[in-house]
């Protein structure tokens, strides 16, 4: 495992995180900032703008997020672009483009038959003619006023934005990039990882102290990246199932196996952090109420891994029953309380669609 890193200048200003009984002194936190708790703008500020658009990322940064989070897929001509999945009919207007009607197809995506339009069948120039739209309009009707206004950004544009906003806001806006469906793309001869390394190299970001993370739900691509990147790697885990590269390799281990104490020690050989589904930190009962926290945070810290769970969202639909404001899924509930409950477990940061709330919660605690 590569040791976690922090910008020396920042460490000089705020000091390294203190060691605790549960946490080796050599680990520290990956990036010391403010209250030392990372707010990651999940797909930007996707609670307020169509996800994975420059507008969404910019709003997240202006709301105080420490990092913006592009999910990465590739175009036909090998350009990394920000989309949550290769199939783009849910988040762009591709279906309304008659010139692309014959690109509609069915593919096997990680063992599931998916019908639609896929980024790897479009050149960047073609993808540029599309416009982004809100993924969940029934829940986020207010975001639909931005439908049709933004393009699909490239990874390079996201980095350029982060650099520009870092200068303007006078604080580093980091990039927390995720490789999406790495085996799927590798099988098509369009591996994402060399492009990620090349892009970070080209931008001077493949270095200790750069405000960059790289995350994945698969394992072998992180292991491939480990000796090639000098930025922290984060193993994502789901509440169920197994990494798809494990499925392909006949490895019987599941995500549940990876989050045992032994599994976390194994993960720490190649990764610096863990991005669990939040229910793996605090599970819910059958009625949706929070139960006692698991030992995951303690076990991860003992293994030297930071913990950044996903995804914190303000709508009742996504909140535990404890913090819902009504039975209406789109109504806002008490995200402050949910974040407070999770912070009490010792997590090191979180992914949120509502970075303004997470930043306000962090500031509230500082003020108190
Ligand atoms: O990367 C953390 C979190 O974003 C993982 O979930 O599906 O939103 O990419 P997803
Ligand atoms: Ca993601």
Short mmCIF file of C-alpha atoms and ligand atoms in Angstrom, two decimals:
data_model
loop_
_atom_site.label_atom_id
_atom_site.label_comp_id
_atom_site.label_asym_id
_atom_site.label_seq_id
_atom_site.Cartn_x
_atom_site.Cartn_y
_atom_site.Cartn_z
CA UNK A 1 0.00 0.00 0.00
CA UNK A 2 1.20 3.50 -0.75
CA UNK A 3 1.26 5.78 2.26
CA UNK A 4 -1.42 8.42 2.30
CA UNK A 5 -0.29 11.90 1.35
CA UNK A 6 -0.96 15.48 2.33
CA UNK A 7 0.30 18.69 0.84
CA UNK A 8 3.28 19.71 2.94
CA UNK A 9 2.27 23.35 2.96
CA UNK A 10 -1.18 22.52 4.22
CA UNK A 11 0.21 20.23 6.87
CA UNK A 12 2.46 23.04 8.03
CA UNK A 13 -0.53 25.27 8.46
CA UNK A 14 -2.97 22.96 10.17
CA UNK A 15 -0.85 20.11 11.48
CA UNK A 16 -1.22 16.41 10.84
CA UNK A 17 -4.23 14.60 12.22
CA UNK A 18 -3.47 13.15 15.63
CA UNK A 19 -3.04 9.43 16.00
CA UNK A 20 -5.73 7.66 17.97
CA UNK A 21 -5.80 4.27 19.62
CA UNK A 22 -7.63 2.93 16.59
CA UNK A 23 -5.45 4.57 14.00
CA UNK A 24 -1.76 4.13 13.28
CA UNK A 25 0.25 7.34 13.61
CA UNK A 26 1.81 6.65 10.21
CA UNK A 27 -1.54 6.82 8.47
CA UNK A 28 -2.81 10.31 9.24
CA UNK A 29 -5.44 11.55 6.89
CA UNK A 30 -5.05 11.65 3.18
CA UNK A 31 -5.65 15.34 2.72
CA UNK A 32 -5.65 17.73 5.65
CA UNK A 33 -8.15 20.52 5.05
CA UNK A 34 -10.19 22.77 7.29
CA UNK A 35 -11.86 20.51 9.76
CA UNK A 36 -10.01 17.60 8.20
CA UNK A 37 -13.27 16.14 6.90
CA UNK A 38 -13.66 15.87 3.13
CA UNK A 39 -16.80 16.93 1.35
CA UNK A 40 -16.92 15.39 -2.12
CA UNK A 41 -19.41 16.87 -4.57
CA UNK A 42 -20.94 13.67 -5.92
CA UNK A 43 -21.29 14.05 -9.69
CA UNK A 44 -20.86 17.75 -8.84
CA UNK A 45 -23.73 19.34 -6.95
CA UNK A 46 -26.13 16.87 -8.54
CA UNK A 47 -28.91 17.72 -6.12
CA UNK A 48 -29.21 21.05 -7.90
CA UNK A 49 -27.98 20.60 -11.49
CA UNK A 50 -27.96 17.75 -14.02
CA UNK A 51 -25.14 15.46 -12.91
CA UNK A 52 -21.68 15.39 -14.45
CA UNK A 53 -21.89 18.79 -16.11
CA UNK A 54 -19.43 21.62 -15.66
CA UNK A 55 -22.27 23.61 -14.13
CA UNK A 56 -22.82 20.88 -11.54
CA UNK A 57 -19.11 20.67 -10.68
CA UNK A 58 -18.74 24.44 -10.52
CA UNK A 59 -21.69 24.81 -8.20
CA UNK A 60 -20.27 22.09 -5.92
CA UNK A 61 -16.97 23.96 -5.65
CA UNK A 62 -18.71 27.27 -5.01
CA UNK A 63 -20.80 25.59 -2.31
CA UNK A 64 -17.59 24.66 -0.54
CA UNK A 65 -16.93 21.10 -1.68
CA UNK A 66 -13.29 20.08 -1.32
CA UNK A 67 -13.49 17.71 -4.28
CA UNK A 68 -15.59 17.34 -7.38
CA UNK A 69 -16.29 13.81 -8.54
CA UNK A 70 -16.25 12.86 -12.21
CA UNK A 71 -17.21 9.29 -13.11
CA UNK A 72 -15.16 8.40 -16.19
CA UNK A 73 -16.07 6.49 -19.36
CA UNK A 74 -14.59 6.76 -22.85
CA UNK A 75 -15.61 7.85 -26.33
CA UNK A 76 -15.02 5.89 -29.55
CA UNK A 77 -11.87 7.93 -30.17
CA UNK A 78 -10.51 7.26 -26.72
CA UNK A 79 -11.31 10.48 -24.88
CA UNK A 80 -12.26 10.23 -21.21
CA UNK A 81 -15.59 11.92 -20.54
CA UNK A 82 -17.72 12.31 -17.42
CA UNK A 83 -20.78 10.06 -17.30
CA UNK A 84 -22.02 7.66 -14.65
CA UNK A 85 -22.37 4.83 -17.13
CA UNK A 86 -21.57 4.18 -20.79
CA UNK A 87 -25.28 4.13 -21.68
CA UNK A 88 -26.39 7.75 -21.97
CA UNK A 89 -30.12 7.87 -22.65
CA UNK A 90 -30.96 8.64 -19.01
CA UNK A 91 -28.65 11.63 -18.75
CA UNK A 92 -28.56 13.13 -22.26
CA UNK A 93 -30.98 13.95 -25.06
CA UNK A 94 -29.46 11.32 -27.37
CA UNK A 95 -32.85 9.65 -27.96
CA UNK A 96 -34.10 12.89 -29.52
CA UNK A 97 -31.34 12.92 -32.15
CA UNK A 98 -32.62 11.13 -35.30
CA UNK A 99 -29.11 11.08 -36.78
CA UNK A 100 -28.09 8.70 -33.98
CA UNK A 101 -31.17 6.47 -34.04
CA UNK A 102 -29.21 3.63 -35.63
CA UNK A 103 -26.65 3.69 -32.82
CA UNK A 104 -29.24 2.30 -30.40
CA UNK A 105 -28.16 -1.19 -29.48
CA UNK A 106 -28.13 -3.82 -26.76
CA UNK A 107 -24.91 -4.73 -24.96
CA UNK A 108 -23.83 -6.93 -22.10
CA UNK A 109 -22.72 -4.52 -19.38
CA UNK A 110 -21.14 -6.44 -16.51
CA UNK A 111 -23.46 -9.40 -17.11
CA UNK A 112 -26.63 -7.36 -17.64
CA UNK A 113 -28.29 -6.76 -21.02
CA UNK A 114 -28.60 -3.00 -21.46
CA UNK A 115 -30.33 -1.29 -24.39
CA UNK A 116 -29.57 2.26 -25.41
CA UNK A 117 -26.76 4.45 -26.72
CA UNK A 118 -23.19 3.94 -25.52
CA UNK A 119 -20.40 6.51 -25.26
CA UNK A 120 -17.87 4.18 -26.86
CA UNK A 121 -19.94 4.26 -30.07
CA UNK A 122 -19.66 8.06 -30.36
CA UNK A 123 -16.66 10.18 -31.23
CA UNK A 124 -16.08 13.13 -28.96
CA UNK A 125 -17.28 15.44 -31.73
CA UNK A 126 -20.54 13.49 -31.95
CA UNK A 127 -20.98 13.38 -28.20
CA UNK A 128 -20.52 17.14 -28.14
CA UNK A 129 -23.74 17.58 -30.10
CA UNK A 130 -25.73 16.08 -27.22
CA UNK A 131 -26.98 17.94 -24.18
CA UNK A 132 -27.25 16.74 -20.60
CA UNK A 133 -30.53 16.29 -18.77
CA UNK A 134 -31.65 15.53 -15.23
CA UNK A 135 -31.53 11.81 -14.39
CA UNK A 136 -34.35 11.79 -11.83
CA UNK A 137 -36.83 14.48 -12.93
CA UNK A 138 -39.67 13.07 -10.83
CA UNK A 139 -37.62 13.68 -7.71
CA UNK A 140 -35.66 16.74 -8.82
CA UNK A 141 -38.12 18.65 -10.97
CA UNK A 142 -36.36 21.94 -10.30
CA UNK A 143 -33.22 20.64 -12.00
CA UNK A 144 -35.07 20.05 -15.26
CA UNK A 145 -34.99 23.76 -16.04
CA UNK A 146 -31.32 23.16 -16.87
CA UNK A 147 -32.03 20.30 -19.29
CA UNK A 148 -30.48 20.94 -22.69
CA UNK A 149 -28.11 23.64 -21.45
CA UNK A 150 -24.87 21.73 -20.84
CA UNK A 151 -22.59 19.42 -22.79
CA UNK A 152 -20.92 16.19 -21.70
CA UNK A 153 -17.56 17.36 -20.33
CA UNK A 154 -14.21 15.72 -20.92
CA UNK A 155 -12.00 14.72 -18.01
CA UNK A 156 -9.58 17.41 -19.17
CA UNK A 157 -12.31 20.06 -18.93
CA UNK A 158 -13.11 18.93 -15.39
CA UNK A 159 -9.45 19.29 -14.43
CA UNK A 160 -9.26 22.69 -16.12
CA UNK A 161 -12.34 23.79 -14.20
CA UNK A 162 -10.88 22.60 -10.90
CA UNK A 163 -7.67 24.51 -11.59
CA UNK A 164 -9.51 27.69 -12.58
CA UNK A 165 -11.77 27.58 -9.54
CA UNK A 166 -8.84 26.82 -7.25
CA UNK A 167 -7.24 30.07 -8.38
CA UNK A 168 -10.43 32.06 -8.12
CA UNK A 169 -11.59 30.66 -4.77
CA UNK A 170 -8.05 30.62 -3.34
CA UNK A 171 -8.31 27.06 -2.14
CA UNK A 172 -7.54 23.79 -3.86
CA UNK A 173 -10.51 22.17 -5.55
CA UNK A 174 -9.61 18.51 -5.83
CA UNK A 175 -10.68 15.92 -8.39
CA UNK A 176 -11.98 12.57 -7.12
CA UNK A 177 -12.22 10.51 -10.31
CA UNK A 178 -13.89 7.11 -10.70
CA UNK A 179 -13.13 4.58 -13.43
CA UNK A 180 -16.50 3.19 -14.48
CA UNK A 181 -16.87 -0.42 -15.67
CA UNK A 182 -13.13 -0.92 -16.19
CA UNK A 183 -13.37 -4.58 -17.32
CA UNK A 184 -16.11 -3.71 -19.79
CA UNK A 185 -13.99 -1.07 -21.45
CA UNK A 186 -10.82 -3.17 -21.35
CA UNK A 187 -12.67 -6.01 -23.10
CA UNK A 188 -13.39 -3.59 -25.95
CA UNK A 189 -9.77 -2.50 -26.24
CA UNK A 190 -10.58 0.84 -24.64
CA UNK A 191 -8.99 0.53 -21.22
CA UNK A 192 -9.56 3.61 -19.08
CA UNK A 193 -6.56 3.34 -16.80
CA UNK A 194 -3.72 4.28 -19.21
CA UNK A 195 -5.73 7.35 -20.18
CA UNK A 196 -6.19 8.28 -16.53
CA UNK A 197 -2.44 8.01 -15.90
CA UNK A 198 -1.66 9.93 -19.09
CA UNK A 199 -4.12 12.70 -18.22
CA UNK A 200 -2.86 13.11 -14.66
CA UNK A 201 0.75 13.11 -15.92
CA UNK A 202 -0.04 15.71 -18.56
CA UNK A 203 -1.60 17.97 -15.94
CA UNK A 204 1.15 17.60 -13.36
CA UNK A 205 -1.25 15.80 -11.05
CA UNK A 206 0.43 12.40 -10.74
CA UNK A 207 2.38 13.37 -7.67
CA UNK A 208 2.22 13.09 -3.92
CA UNK A 209 0.21 15.97 -2.53
CA UNK A 210 -1.87 16.49 -5.66
CA UNK A 211 -5.51 16.95 -4.71
CA UNK A 212 -6.62 13.87 -6.62
CA UNK A 213 -8.12 10.50 -5.76
CA UNK A 214 -8.85 7.62 -8.10
CA UNK A 215 -11.61 5.19 -7.13
CA UNK A 216 -13.13 2.00 -8.53
CA UNK A 217 -15.68 -0.69 -7.77
CA UNK A 218 -13.29 -3.19 -9.34
CA UNK A 219 -10.02 -4.35 -7.79
CA UNK A 220 -7.55 -5.39 -10.48
CA UNK A 221 -7.53 -1.99 -12.15
CA UNK A 222 -6.65 -0.34 -8.83
CA UNK A 223 -3.87 -2.90 -8.41
CA UNK A 224 -2.63 -1.99 -11.90
CA UNK A 225 -2.79 1.71 -11.08
CA UNK A 226 -1.09 1.38 -7.68
CA UNK A 227 2.53 1.37 -8.93
CA UNK A 228 1.73 3.89 -11.66
CA UNK A 229 0.00 6.63 -9.67
CA UNK A 230 1.29 8.73 -6.80
CA UNK A 231 -2.18 9.79 -5.67
CA UNK A 232 -4.38 7.86 -3.26
CA UNK A 233 -6.57 5.03 -4.54
CA UNK A 234 -9.98 4.23 -3.09
CA UNK A 235 -11.69 0.86 -3.18
CA UNK A 236 -15.43 1.29 -3.58
CA UNK A 237 -17.74 -1.35 -2.14
CA UNK A 238 -21.41 -2.07 -2.66
CA UNK A 239 -23.91 -3.32 -0.12
CA UNK A 240 -24.23 -6.53 -2.17
CA UNK A 241 -22.54 -8.42 -4.97
CA UNK A 242 -18.88 -8.62 -5.92
CA UNK A 243 -16.39 -6.69 -8.05
CA UNK A 244 -17.08 -7.58 -11.67
CA UNK A 245 -13.42 -8.42 -12.30
CA UNK A 246 -13.74 -11.02 -9.51
CA UNK A 247 -16.70 -12.50 -11.39
CA UNK A 248 -14.67 -12.67 -14.59
CA UNK A 249 -11.69 -14.21 -12.78
CA UNK A 250 -13.79 -16.76 -10.89
CA UNK A 251 -12.81 -15.17 -7.57
CA UNK A 252 -15.65 -16.03 -5.16
CA UNK A 253 -15.07 -13.11 -2.80
CA UNK A 254 -17.79 -10.52 -2.42
CA UNK A 255 -17.83 -6.89 -1.32
CA UNK A 256 -18.91 -8.19 2.09
CA UNK A 257 -15.66 -10.17 2.23
CA UNK A 258 -13.64 -7.05 1.40
CA UNK A 259 -15.08 -5.12 4.34
CA UNK A 260 -14.17 -7.69 6.99
CA UNK A 261 -11.12 -6.85 9.10
CA UNK A 262 -9.05 -9.34 7.08
CA UNK A 263 -10.48 -8.09 3.81
CA UNK A 264 -9.65 -4.50 4.67
CA UNK A 265 -6.07 -5.40 5.50
CA UNK A 266 -5.86 -7.04 2.06
CA UNK A 267 -7.35 -3.95 0.40
CA UNK A 268 -4.77 -1.78 2.15
CA UNK A 269 -2.02 -3.49 0.14
CA UNK A 270 -3.03 -1.48 -2.91
CA UNK A 271 -5.53 1.17 -1.76
CA UNK A 272 -5.42 4.09 0.63
CA UNK A 273 -9.10 4.51 1.26
CA UNK A 274 -12.45 2.79 1.23
CA UNK A 275 -15.65 4.15 -0.31
CA UNK A 276 -18.41 2.01 1.18
CA UNK A 277 -22.12 2.20 0.53
CA UNK A 278 -23.32 4.08 3.61
CA UNK A 279 -25.39 1.15 4.87
CA UNK A 280 -22.13 -0.72 5.41
CA UNK A 281 -21.24 1.92 8.01
CA UNK A 282 -24.67 2.25 9.64
CA UNK A 283 -27.18 -0.38 8.51
CA UNK A 284 -30.94 0.12 8.56
CA UNK A 285 -33.69 -2.10 9.89
CA UNK A 286 -36.55 -3.37 7.73
CA UNK A 287 -38.50 -0.15 8.35
CA UNK A 288 -35.57 2.01 7.26
CA UNK A 289 -34.42 3.19 10.69
CA UNK A 290 -30.72 3.33 11.54
CA UNK A 291 -29.26 0.48 13.56
CA UNK A 292 -26.01 0.45 15.50
CA UNK A 293 -22.90 1.25 13.42
CA UNK A 294 -20.83 -1.67 12.21
CA UNK A 295 -17.14 -1.98 13.04
CA UNK A 296 -16.20 -1.03 9.47
CA UNK A 297 -14.78 2.42 10.24
CA UNK A 298 -12.69 1.15 13.13
CA UNK A 299 -11.47 -1.86 11.13
CA UNK A 300 -10.66 0.28 8.09
CA UNK A 301 -8.72 2.77 10.18
CA UNK A 302 -6.80 -0.06 11.81
CA UNK A 303 -5.88 -1.20 8.30
CA UNK A 304 -4.72 2.33 7.48
CA UNK A 305 -7.64 3.16 5.18
CA UNK A 306 -9.58 6.41 5.20
CA UNK A 307 -13.34 5.97 4.88
CA UNK A 308 -15.51 8.06 2.52
CA UNK A 309 -19.02 6.59 2.31
CA UNK A 310 -21.60 7.37 -0.38
CA UNK A 311 -24.13 8.86 -1.09
CA UNK A 312 -25.68 11.53 1.15
CA UNK A 313 -28.76 13.16 -0.36
CA UNK A 314 -31.31 15.51 1.13
CA UNK A 315 -34.51 14.00 -0.30
CA UNK A 316 -36.62 11.73 1.93
CA UNK A 317 -36.27 9.02 -0.71
CA UNK A 318 -32.63 8.53 0.26
CA UNK A 319 -32.71 9.30 3.98
CA UNK A 320 -33.10 6.85 6.83
CA UNK A 321 -36.62 6.85 8.28
CA UNK A 322 -35.26 8.61 11.38
CA UNK A 323 -34.70 11.79 9.40
CA UNK A 324 -37.49 11.92 6.81
CA UNK A 325 -39.74 14.96 6.96
CA UNK A 326 -42.79 13.37 5.36
CA UNK A 327 -43.91 10.46 3.23
CA UNK A 328 -43.24 12.47 0.07
CA UNK A 329 -40.03 11.08 -1.53
CA UNK A 330 -38.96 14.40 -3.10
CA UNK A 331 -39.41 16.48 0.06
CA UNK A 332 -36.29 17.53 1.87
CA UNK A 333 -35.54 15.76 5.14
CA UNK A 334 -32.90 16.29 7.79
CA UNK A 335 -29.64 15.61 5.96
CA UNK A 336 -27.83 17.53 8.70
CA UNK A 337 -28.87 14.85 11.20
CA UNK A 338 -27.89 11.99 8.92
CA UNK A 339 -24.45 13.47 8.34
CA UNK A 340 -24.02 14.06 12.08
CA UNK A 341 -24.90 10.42 12.80
CA UNK A 342 -22.34 9.20 10.28
CA UNK A 343 -19.66 11.62 11.40
CA UNK A 344 -20.02 10.21 14.91
CA UNK A 345 -18.70 6.91 13.55
CA UNK A 346 -15.38 8.54 12.64
CA UNK A 347 -15.68 8.65 8.85
CA UNK A 348 -13.12 10.85 7.11
CA UNK A 349 -15.35 12.38 4.48
CA UNK A 350 -18.37 11.65 2.34
CA UNK A 351 -19.86 11.85 -1.12
CA UNK A 352 -22.90 14.08 -1.30
CA UNK A 353 -25.28 15.44 -3.93
CA UNK A 354 -25.82 18.41 -1.58
CA UNK A 355 -22.37 19.74 -0.73
CA UNK A 356 -23.82 22.94 0.72
CA UNK A 357 -25.50 20.96 3.49
CA UNK A 358 -22.40 18.90 4.26
CA UNK A 359 -20.23 22.02 4.40
CA UNK A 360 -22.77 23.79 6.62
CA UNK A 361 -22.86 20.77 8.92
CA UNK A 362 -19.07 20.75 9.11
CA UNK A 363 -18.95 24.49 9.80
CA UNK A 364 -21.68 24.18 12.43
CA UNK A 365 -19.59 21.72 14.34
CA UNK A 366 -16.57 23.99 14.08
CA UNK A 367 -18.58 26.93 15.38
CA UNK A 368 -19.93 24.87 18.27
O1 LIG B 1 -17.91 6.96 -6.20
C1 LIG B 1 -18.66 6.98 -5.02
C2 LIG B 1 -20.01 6.79 -5.47
O2 LIG B 1 -20.19 7.75 -6.46
C3 LIG B 1 -20.22 5.45 -6.04
O3 LIG B 1 -21.44 5.36 -6.54
O4 LIG B 1 -22.70 4.78 -8.50
O5 LIG B 1 -22.73 7.12 -7.69
O6 LIG B 1 -20.73 6.22 -8.81
P1 LIG B 1 -21.91 5.92 -7.96
CA1 LIG B 2 -18.96 7.75 -8.52
#
